Amino acid sequence: MNIGSSKLRSSEMNAGQSRAAARGLLRATGLKDEDFDKPLIAVANSFNTIVPGHILMDKLTLEVKRGIEDAGGIAYEFGVPGICDGIAMGLPGMRYSLPSREIVADAVEAMIEAHSADGWVGVTNCDKITPGMLMACGRLDLPSVMLTAGPMMPGEYNDRRLDVISIFEAVGELTAGRISENDFVEIEKRACPGPGSCAGLFTANTMSCLTEALGLSVTGCGTAHAISERKMQMAYETGKLAVKLVLEQTKPRSVVTRKSFENALRIDNAIGGSTNTCLHLVAVAKEFGIDLGLKEFDAISRKTKHIVALRPGGLHFMIDLDDAGGIPGVMSVLASELHDEKTVAGRTIREIADEAKVTNGEVIRDLDNAYHEEGGIAVLYGNLAEDGCVVKQSAVVQSMRRFEGPARVFDSETGATRAMLDGKIRKGDAVIVRYQGPKGAPGMPEMLGPTSILTGLGLGEHVALVTDGRFSGGTRGLCVGHVSPEAFSGGALAALRDGDIIRINLDEREIEVLMSQKEMKARLKQAKAPEQELRGYLLRYREGVSSASEGAVLDR
C-alpha cells in the first residue's frame, strides 16, 4: 500500500519551493532527492550509559532504523532522558524521577511535532520513560509502536538467584547479623550481572508487560530479555511495522480503547504488577482521552485471580515468565475475561491468546490453581485516605491483612530509615512517612530503602508502612502508598502523632486512624509542612501537579 508523498505529513515540511531551505538542511544529514517521497519515521531513543536498562539501546535503535529503511522509510533519531530509580533512590535526586515522566512525554511531542514525523517508534525501558512514551503516543495520535528494551538476567550467589532488591534487603540483613560482610559484598557485586531493566516484576517490567497488553508493542516484547537475539529481531520487526502503520494510517487511538485499558488492568492484577501502575495507567489513559481511576483498579482486582508470582512477591523472575509463555501465555489463561481488542501488530488479543501456550504451569498458573483469589492491587479508603491509597496485596502475608498498631511518624524517608537501622522500630508499629507526595516532596519519590530494610531486619511481616509517597515495584509487605489527599495538601497524614492507632483491613479495603473528626480538624489546623527552598523544575512541578489519585499529572 502506498498513500503517496502528498498524503504524508512530512510533505508539509519538505515539498515545494517554499520548503527549499528545509530540504537543504535535511540534505546535510544525508537525505537525497528520492528520500523526500518516503515516510519519515522518528525514533525516540532513551539510550544512555548510566542506566542498565538503556545501555544496549544504541544497538536496538540501529536495528529499528534498519527495519524502517528496509520497509521504505527514512528514520531520524533523537534522544530522550532516562533516570535510574535504583541509583537515585534515597537521595534528593529521586524527587526528579516521577516528574521526568512529563519531560519524556513533552520531549517526544516537541521533537516529533517540530520535525513533522509521519510516525514514530519509542525505544524505551524503565520506570518513567515507558509511561512517558505511552503518554506521548496517546497525545500525538500518530502511527506509532513501542520497543521496550527488555529485562536483565538474574544474578546468582550461593545457589540463590538475585536482583537489585537483594542488595537493598542485604542492608537490613547485615544490620541484623543475618548475613556476613563477605556475603553483603558478594551480593552487591553479583545481583545485577548486565544490561536490562531489573530482573523481577518491578515497575519497569510491569510497564513493559502492560505496553504489550495494550497492543502497542509486538507480541512477546514485554518479556523478551535485553541480551536475547529475539530482542534484536523484534527491534527490526518494530521498525518495519512503523512504516506499515504509517502507510495504513493506523493510529494509536484507533487501536487502544477503554477496553484495552481494562485488559491491561486485568493482566496487571493477574501478574501482581507494581503499584506505580496506579499512577502511570491513569496518566496514559488521560492522554488517550479516557477517564480511568482508582475505583476501576480495585473493581477489576476483585474479579481477577493472581496467577503469576514474580519477585518480590514470589520466587520467580522475569526470565521464568518469558520461558513459560510470557504475556501471551497469561492472556491464554485469562482469554475468557479479556476483551478482543486490536493490536498495532495486526492480530487481536484473542488471536494472540489462542495461539499462545503455557509451558510451565507453576510460573503461569491456571485459574483453578491461582496464588490468590484476587488480583495484585488493592485500593483502600478511610479517614486516612479519603481519595484512596494503594497496596500490592499479593505481596502481603495473610497475618498482616488485618493490622492495628501505633503510629511512628516521620516527615522524611531519611528519618524513618535511621530509626529502622537504629533498632527503634518494633513489631506491630505503623511507620508513617509523610510529606512525600507529588507536591510535598515534591516529586513523590519511591522509597525502596525503608521497605527493603524492614524486610532485611526481619520486620517485613510485622510492621506496616504508610506514606503519601510511593514505593518501588520491588516492595513487599504491608506497604501502603499514594495516600490521597497528601499531607502537604491538608490530608489526614499531616494530623498524625506518635502513638495514634492505625487500623488497616485489606479485605474490607479500609484504612483509618482511631481519632474523632473534631480532633482531626483541630490537629490539621496546627499542622505545618517542612520548609523547603525550591527552584527550577521541581518548583514548577509542585505548582502544577495533580493528586496521586489522579495520576500525578501536570495540569494542562
Short mmCIF file of N, CA, C and O in Angstrom, two decimals, residues 224-312:
data_model
loop_
_atom_site.label_atom_id
_atom_site.label_comp_id
_atom_site.label_asym_id
_atom_site.label_seq_id
_atom_site.Cartn_x
_atom_site.Cartn_y
_atom_site.Cartn_z
N ALA A 224 10.76 -10.40 26.51
CA ALA A 224 11.99 -10.79 25.81
C ALA A 224 13.16 -10.03 26.42
O ALA A 224 13.14 -8.81 26.52
N HIS A 225 14.22 -10.75 26.82
CA HIS A 225 15.27 -10.14 27.61
C HIS A 225 16.25 -9.29 26.79
O HIS A 225 16.41 -9.51 25.58
N ALA A 226 16.89 -8.36 27.49
CA ALA A 226 17.73 -7.36 26.83
C ALA A 226 18.86 -7.99 26.01
O ALA A 226 19.20 -7.49 24.94
N ILE A 227 19.43 -9.08 26.52
CA ILE A 227 20.59 -9.66 25.84
C ILE A 227 20.20 -10.75 24.84
O ILE A 227 21.08 -11.37 24.23
N SER A 228 18.92 -10.96 24.61
CA SER A 228 18.49 -12.06 23.74
C SER A 228 18.53 -11.64 22.27
O SER A 228 18.30 -10.47 21.93
N GLU A 229 18.78 -12.59 21.41
CA GLU A 229 18.74 -12.34 19.97
C GLU A 229 17.31 -12.02 19.55
O GLU A 229 17.09 -11.25 18.60
N ARG A 230 16.33 -12.59 20.27
CA ARG A 230 14.92 -12.29 19.97
C ARG A 230 14.65 -10.80 20.05
O ARG A 230 13.89 -10.24 19.25
N LYS A 231 15.26 -10.14 21.04
CA LYS A 231 15.01 -8.71 21.21
C LYS A 231 15.54 -7.93 20.00
O LYS A 231 14.90 -6.99 19.53
N MET A 232 16.71 -8.32 19.49
CA MET A 232 17.25 -7.66 18.31
C MET A 232 16.34 -7.88 17.10
O MET A 232 16.11 -6.97 16.30
N GLN A 233 15.80 -9.09 16.97
CA GLN A 233 14.88 -9.37 15.87
C GLN A 233 13.61 -8.55 16.00
O GLN A 233 13.07 -8.03 15.01
N MET A 234 13.13 -8.41 17.24
CA MET A 234 11.94 -7.60 17.48
C MET A 234 12.18 -6.13 17.13
O MET A 234 11.27 -5.44 16.67
N ALA A 235 13.40 -5.66 17.38
CA ALA A 235 13.72 -4.27 17.03
C ALA A 235 13.58 -4.05 15.52
O ALA A 235 13.00 -3.05 15.08
N TYR A 236 14.10 -4.99 14.74
CA TYR A 236 13.99 -4.90 13.28
C TYR A 236 12.52 -4.95 12.85
O TYR A 236 12.06 -4.14 12.04
N GLU A 237 11.76 -5.90 13.43
CA GLU A 237 10.34 -6.02 13.10
C GLU A 237 9.57 -4.76 13.47
O GLU A 237 8.65 -4.34 12.75
N THR A 238 9.95 -4.15 14.59
CA THR A 238 9.27 -2.94 15.05
C THR A 238 9.49 -1.80 14.06
O THR A 238 8.56 -1.04 13.75
N GLY A 239 10.72 -1.67 13.53
CA GLY A 239 10.98 -0.64 12.53
C GLY A 239 10.15 -0.83 11.27
O GLY A 239 9.56 0.12 10.74
N LYS A 240 10.09 -2.05 10.79
CA LYS A 240 9.28 -2.33 9.60
C LYS A 240 7.80 -2.06 9.87
O LYS A 240 7.09 -1.50 9.02
N LEU A 241 7.34 -2.44 11.08
CA LEU A 241 5.94 -2.24 11.42
C LEU A 241 5.59 -0.75 11.45
O LEU A 241 4.48 -0.36 11.05
N ALA A 242 6.51 0.09 11.91
CA ALA A 242 6.23 1.52 11.98
C ALA A 242 5.89 2.09 10.61
O ALA A 242 4.97 2.91 10.46
N VAL A 243 6.63 1.67 9.58
CA VAL A 243 6.34 2.14 8.22
C VAL A 243 4.97 1.63 7.77
O VAL A 243 4.18 2.38 7.17
N LYS A 244 4.69 0.39 8.05
CA LYS A 244 3.39 -0.20 7.68
C LYS A 244 2.24 0.58 8.33
O LYS A 244 1.22 0.86 7.68
N LEU A 245 2.41 0.95 9.59
CA LEU A 245 1.36 1.70 10.29
C LEU A 245 1.13 3.06 9.64
O LEU A 245 -0.01 3.53 9.55
N VAL A 246 2.23 3.70 9.19
CA VAL A 246 2.09 4.98 8.51
C VAL A 246 1.36 4.81 7.18
O VAL A 246 0.43 5.57 6.85
N LEU A 247 1.76 3.81 6.41
CA LEU A 247 1.14 3.60 5.10
C LEU A 247 -0.34 3.25 5.22
O LEU A 247 -1.15 3.63 4.37
N GLU A 248 -0.69 2.56 6.29
CA GLU A 248 -2.10 2.20 6.51
C GLU A 248 -2.84 3.24 7.33
O GLU A 248 -4.04 3.13 7.52
N GLN A 249 -2.09 4.22 7.82
CA GLN A 249 -2.66 5.26 8.69
C GLN A 249 -3.39 4.67 9.91
O GLN A 249 -4.50 5.07 10.26
N THR A 250 -2.73 3.69 10.52
CA THR A 250 -3.23 3.09 11.76
C THR A 250 -2.68 3.89 12.93
O THR A 250 -1.47 3.92 13.17
N LYS A 251 -3.58 4.54 13.67
CA LYS A 251 -3.17 5.42 14.76
C LYS A 251 -3.51 4.82 16.11
O LYS A 251 -4.44 4.01 16.22
N PRO A 252 -2.79 5.21 17.14
CA PRO A 252 -2.96 4.58 18.46
C PRO A 252 -4.39 4.62 18.99
O PRO A 252 -4.87 3.63 19.56
N ARG A 253 -5.07 5.74 18.79
CA ARG A 253 -6.43 5.83 19.35
C ARG A 253 -7.43 4.95 18.62
O ARG A 253 -8.52 4.71 19.14
N SER A 254 -7.05 4.46 17.43
CA SER A 254 -7.92 3.50 16.73
C SER A 254 -7.67 2.08 17.20
O SER A 254 -8.45 1.17 16.92
N VAL A 255 -6.57 1.90 17.95
CA VAL A 255 -6.21 0.58 18.47
C VAL A 255 -6.53 0.48 19.96
O VAL A 255 -7.12 -0.49 20.43
N VAL A 256 -6.13 1.50 20.71
CA VAL A 256 -6.25 1.47 22.17
C VAL A 256 -7.55 2.14 22.60
O VAL A 256 -7.77 3.33 22.35
N THR A 257 -8.41 1.37 23.25
CA THR A 257 -9.72 1.82 23.69
C THR A 257 -9.83 1.66 25.22
O THR A 257 -8.90 1.18 25.86
N ARG A 258 -10.96 2.05 25.75
CA ARG A 258 -11.19 1.80 27.18
C ARG A 258 -11.07 0.32 27.49
O ARG A 258 -10.51 -0.08 28.52
N LYS A 259 -11.56 -0.53 26.59
CA LYS A 259 -11.47 -1.96 26.82
C LYS A 259 -10.01 -2.44 26.81
O LYS A 259 -9.68 -3.39 27.52
N SER A 260 -9.17 -1.78 26.03
CA SER A 260 -7.74 -2.12 26.05
C SER A 260 -7.15 -1.84 27.42
O SER A 260 -6.35 -2.63 27.94
N PHE A 261 -7.54 -0.71 28.02
CA PHE A 261 -7.05 -0.40 29.37
C PHE A 261 -7.61 -1.39 30.39
O PHE A 261 -6.91 -1.76 31.34
N GLU A 262 -8.83 -1.82 30.20
CA GLU A 262 -9.39 -2.84 31.10
C GLU A 262 -8.60 -4.14 30.98
O GLU A 262 -8.34 -4.82 31.99
N ASN A 263 -8.21 -4.50 29.77
CA ASN A 263 -7.35 -5.68 29.59
C ASN A 263 -6.04 -5.51 30.33
O ASN A 263 -5.55 -6.43 31.00
N ALA A 264 -5.43 -4.32 30.19
CA ALA A 264 -4.15 -4.06 30.85
C ALA A 264 -4.31 -4.15 32.37
O ALA A 264 -3.44 -4.72 33.06
N LEU A 265 -5.39 -3.60 32.90
CA LEU A 265 -5.64 -3.68 34.35
C LEU A 265 -5.80 -5.12 34.80
O LEU A 265 -5.29 -5.51 35.87
N ARG A 266 -6.47 -5.91 34.01
CA ARG A 266 -6.69 -7.31 34.39
C ARG A 266 -5.37 -8.08 34.37
O ARG A 266 -5.07 -8.85 35.29
N ILE A 267 -4.56 -7.87 33.36
CA ILE A 267 -3.26 -8.54 33.28
C ILE A 267 -2.35 -8.05 34.40
O ILE A 267 -1.62 -8.83 35.03
N ASP A 268 -2.37 -6.75 34.67
CA ASP A 268 -1.59 -6.16 35.76
C ASP A 268 -1.92 -6.87 37.08
O ASP A 268 -1.02 -7.27 37.84
N ASN A 269 -3.19 -7.05 37.36
CA ASN A 269 -3.60 -7.70 38.61
C ASN A 269 -3.29 -9.19 38.60
O ASN A 269 -2.95 -9.76 39.63
N ALA A 270 -3.39 -9.82 37.45
CA ALA A 270 -3.12 -11.25 37.36
C ALA A 270 -1.66 -11.58 37.59
O ALA A 270 -1.32 -12.62 38.15
N ILE A 271 -0.76 -10.67 37.18
CA ILE A 271 0.66 -10.94 37.34
C ILE A 271 1.24 -10.29 38.60
O ILE A 271 2.42 -10.48 38.91
N GLY A 272 0.43 -9.53 39.34
CA GLY A 272 0.91 -8.90 40.57
C GLY A 272 1.90 -7.79 40.31
O GLY A 272 2.95 -7.71 40.95
N GLY A 273 1.54 -6.87 39.39
CA GLY A 273 2.44 -5.81 38.99
C GLY A 273 2.61 -4.71 40.02
O GLY A 273 1.99 -4.71 41.09
N SER A 274 3.45 -3.76 39.69
CA SER A 274 3.81 -2.66 40.58
C SER A 274 2.63 -1.74 40.87
O SER A 274 1.81 -1.47 39.98
N THR A 275 2.58 -1.21 42.09
CA THR A 275 1.54 -0.24 42.44
C THR A 275 1.70 1.06 41.64
O THR A 275 0.75 1.84 41.54
N ASN A 276 2.86 1.29 41.07
CA ASN A 276 3.06 2.51 40.28
C ASN A 276 2.17 2.55 39.04
O ASN A 276 1.98 3.61 38.45
N THR A 277 1.62 1.41 38.64
CA THR A 277 0.69 1.43 37.51
C THR A 277 -0.55 2.25 37.84
O THR A 277 -1.21 2.76 36.93
N CYS A 278 -0.85 2.39 39.13
CA CYS A 278 -2.00 3.22 39.53
C CYS A 278 -1.76 4.69 39.22
O CYS A 278 -2.72 5.47 39.12
N LEU A 279 -0.51 5.09 39.08
CA LEU A 279 -0.18 6.43 38.60
C LEU A 279 -0.10 6.45 37.08
O LEU A 279 -0.71 7.28 36.41
N HIS A 280 0.65 5.49 36.54
CA HIS A 280 1.00 5.57 35.12
C HIS A 280 -0.16 5.26 34.18
O HIS A 280 -0.35 5.97 33.19
N LEU A 281 -0.92 4.22 34.46
CA LEU A 281 -2.03 3.91 33.56
C LEU A 281 -3.09 5.00 33.59
O LEU A 281 -3.71 5.30 32.56
N VAL A 282 -3.29 5.61 34.75
CA VAL A 282 -4.24 6.73 34.84
C VAL A 282 -3.76 7.88 33.97
O VAL A 282 -4.53 8.49 33.22
N ALA A 283 -2.45 8.20 34.06
CA ALA A 283 -1.88 9.29 33.27
C ALA A 283 -1.92 8.99 31.78
O ALA A 283 -2.24 9.86 30.95
N VAL A 284 -1.58 7.76 31.40
CA VAL A 284 -1.59 7.38 29.99
C VAL A 284 -3.02 7.44 29.44
O VAL A 284 -3.26 7.95 28.34
N ALA A 285 -3.97 6.92 30.21
CA ALA A 285 -5.37 6.93 29.76
C ALA A 285 -5.85 8.35 29.50
O ALA A 285 -6.59 8.60 28.53
N LYS A 286 -5.46 9.29 30.34
CA LYS A 286 -5.86 10.68 30.13
C LYS A 286 -5.42 11.17 28.76
O LYS A 286 -6.16 11.89 28.07
N GLU A 287 -4.21 10.79 28.35
CA GLU A 287 -3.69 11.24 27.06
C GLU A 287 -4.41 10.56 25.89
O GLU A 287 -4.38 11.07 24.77
N PHE A 288 -5.05 9.43 26.16
CA PHE A 288 -5.87 8.77 25.15
C PHE A 288 -7.32 9.23 25.20
O PHE A 288 -8.17 8.70 24.50
N GLY A 289 -7.60 10.22 26.06
CA GLY A 289 -8.96 10.73 26.19
C GLY A 289 -9.88 9.83 26.97
O GLY A 289 -11.11 9.88 26.79
N ILE A 290 -9.30 9.01 27.85
CA ILE A 290 -10.08 8.03 28.62
C ILE A 290 -9.94 8.33 30.10
O ILE A 290 -8.84 8.51 30.61
N ASP A 291 -11.06 8.39 30.80
CA ASP A 291 -11.06 8.67 32.24
C ASP A 291 -10.95 7.34 32.99
O ASP A 291 -11.86 6.52 32.97
N LEU A 292 -9.81 7.15 33.64
CA LEU A 292 -9.54 5.92 34.39
C LEU A 292 -9.19 6.32 35.81
O LEU A 292 -8.41 7.25 36.02
N GLY A 293 -9.75 5.63 36.80
CA GLY A 293 -9.50 5.99 38.19
C GLY A 293 -9.18 4.79 39.06
O GLY A 293 -9.22 3.64 38.61
N LEU A 294 -8.89 5.06 40.34
CA LEU A 294 -8.52 4.00 41.27
C LEU A 294 -9.65 2.99 41.46
O LEU A 294 -9.40 1.82 41.71
N LYS A 295 -10.88 3.44 41.35
CA LYS A 295 -12.01 2.52 41.55
C LYS A 295 -12.01 1.40 40.52
O LYS A 295 -12.37 0.26 40.82
N GLU A 296 -11.59 1.72 39.28
CA GLU A 296 -11.51 0.68 38.25
C GLU A 296 -10.43 -0.34 38.59
O GLU A 296 -10.60 -1.54 38.36
N PHE A 297 -9.30 0.13 39.13
CA PHE A 297 -8.24 -0.79 39.54
C PHE A 297 -8.77 -1.80 40.54
O PHE A 297 -8.54 -3.00 40.43
N ASP A 298 -9.47 -1.30 41.55
CA ASP A 298 -9.93 -2.18 42.61
C ASP A 298 -11.05 -3.10 42.14
O ASP A 298 -11.09 -4.27 42.50
N ALA A 299 -11.96 -2.56 41.33
CA ALA A 299 -13.08 -3.38 40.84
C ALA A 299 -12.56 -4.56 40.01
O ALA A 299 -13.04 -5.69 40.17
N ILE A 300 -11.59 -4.31 39.15
CA ILE A 300 -11.05 -5.39 38.32
C ILE A 300 -10.21 -6.33 39.17
O ILE A 300 -10.22 -7.55 38.97
N SER A 301 -9.48 -5.80 40.16
CA SER A 301 -8.70 -6.66 41.05
C SER A 301 -9.59 -7.66 41.78
O SER A 301 -9.23 -8.84 41.92
N ARG A 302 -10.74 -7.23 42.22
CA ARG A 302 -11.65 -8.12 42.96
C ARG A 302 -12.15 -9.26 42.09
O ARG A 302 -12.55 -10.31 42.61
N LYS A 303 -12.12 -9.07 40.77
CA LYS A 303 -12.65 -10.09 39.85
C LYS A 303 -11.55 -10.83 39.07
O LYS A 303 -11.85 -11.57 38.13
N THR A 304 -10.30 -10.62 39.47
CA THR A 304 -9.18 -11.21 38.75
C THR A 304 -8.33 -12.06 39.68
O THR A 304 -7.92 -11.59 40.75
N LYS A 305 -8.03 -13.27 39.28
CA LYS A 305 -7.18 -14.13 40.12
C LYS A 305 -5.71 -13.84 39.85
O LYS A 305 -5.31 -13.56 38.73
N HIS A 306 -4.92 -13.94 40.91
CA HIS A 306 -3.48 -13.71 40.83
C HIS A 306 -2.81 -15.03 40.44
O HIS A 306 -2.77 -15.97 41.22
N ILE A 307 -2.26 -15.09 39.21
CA ILE A 307 -1.79 -16.37 38.67
C ILE A 307 -0.28 -16.40 38.41
O ILE A 307 0.25 -17.45 38.04
N VAL A 308 0.39 -15.26 38.56
CA VAL A 308 1.85 -15.20 38.37
C VAL A 308 2.46 -14.52 39.59
O VAL A 308 2.02 -13.44 39.98
N ALA A 309 3.45 -15.15 40.21
CA ALA A 309 4.08 -14.60 41.42
C ALA A 309 5.58 -14.46 41.18
O ALA A 309 6.35 -15.38 41.42
N LEU A 310 5.97 -13.29 40.69
CA LEU A 310 7.38 -13.00 40.45
C LEU A 310 7.96 -12.20 41.61
O LEU A 310 7.23 -11.69 42.46
N ARG A 311 9.28 -12.08 41.64
CA ARG A 311 9.92 -11.22 42.61
C ARG A 311 9.34 -9.81 42.51
O ARG A 311 9.08 -9.33 41.41
N PRO A 312 9.06 -9.13 43.64
CA PRO A 312 9.44 -9.50 45.00
C PRO A 312 8.40 -10.32 45.75
O PRO A 312 8.70 -10.84 46.83
#
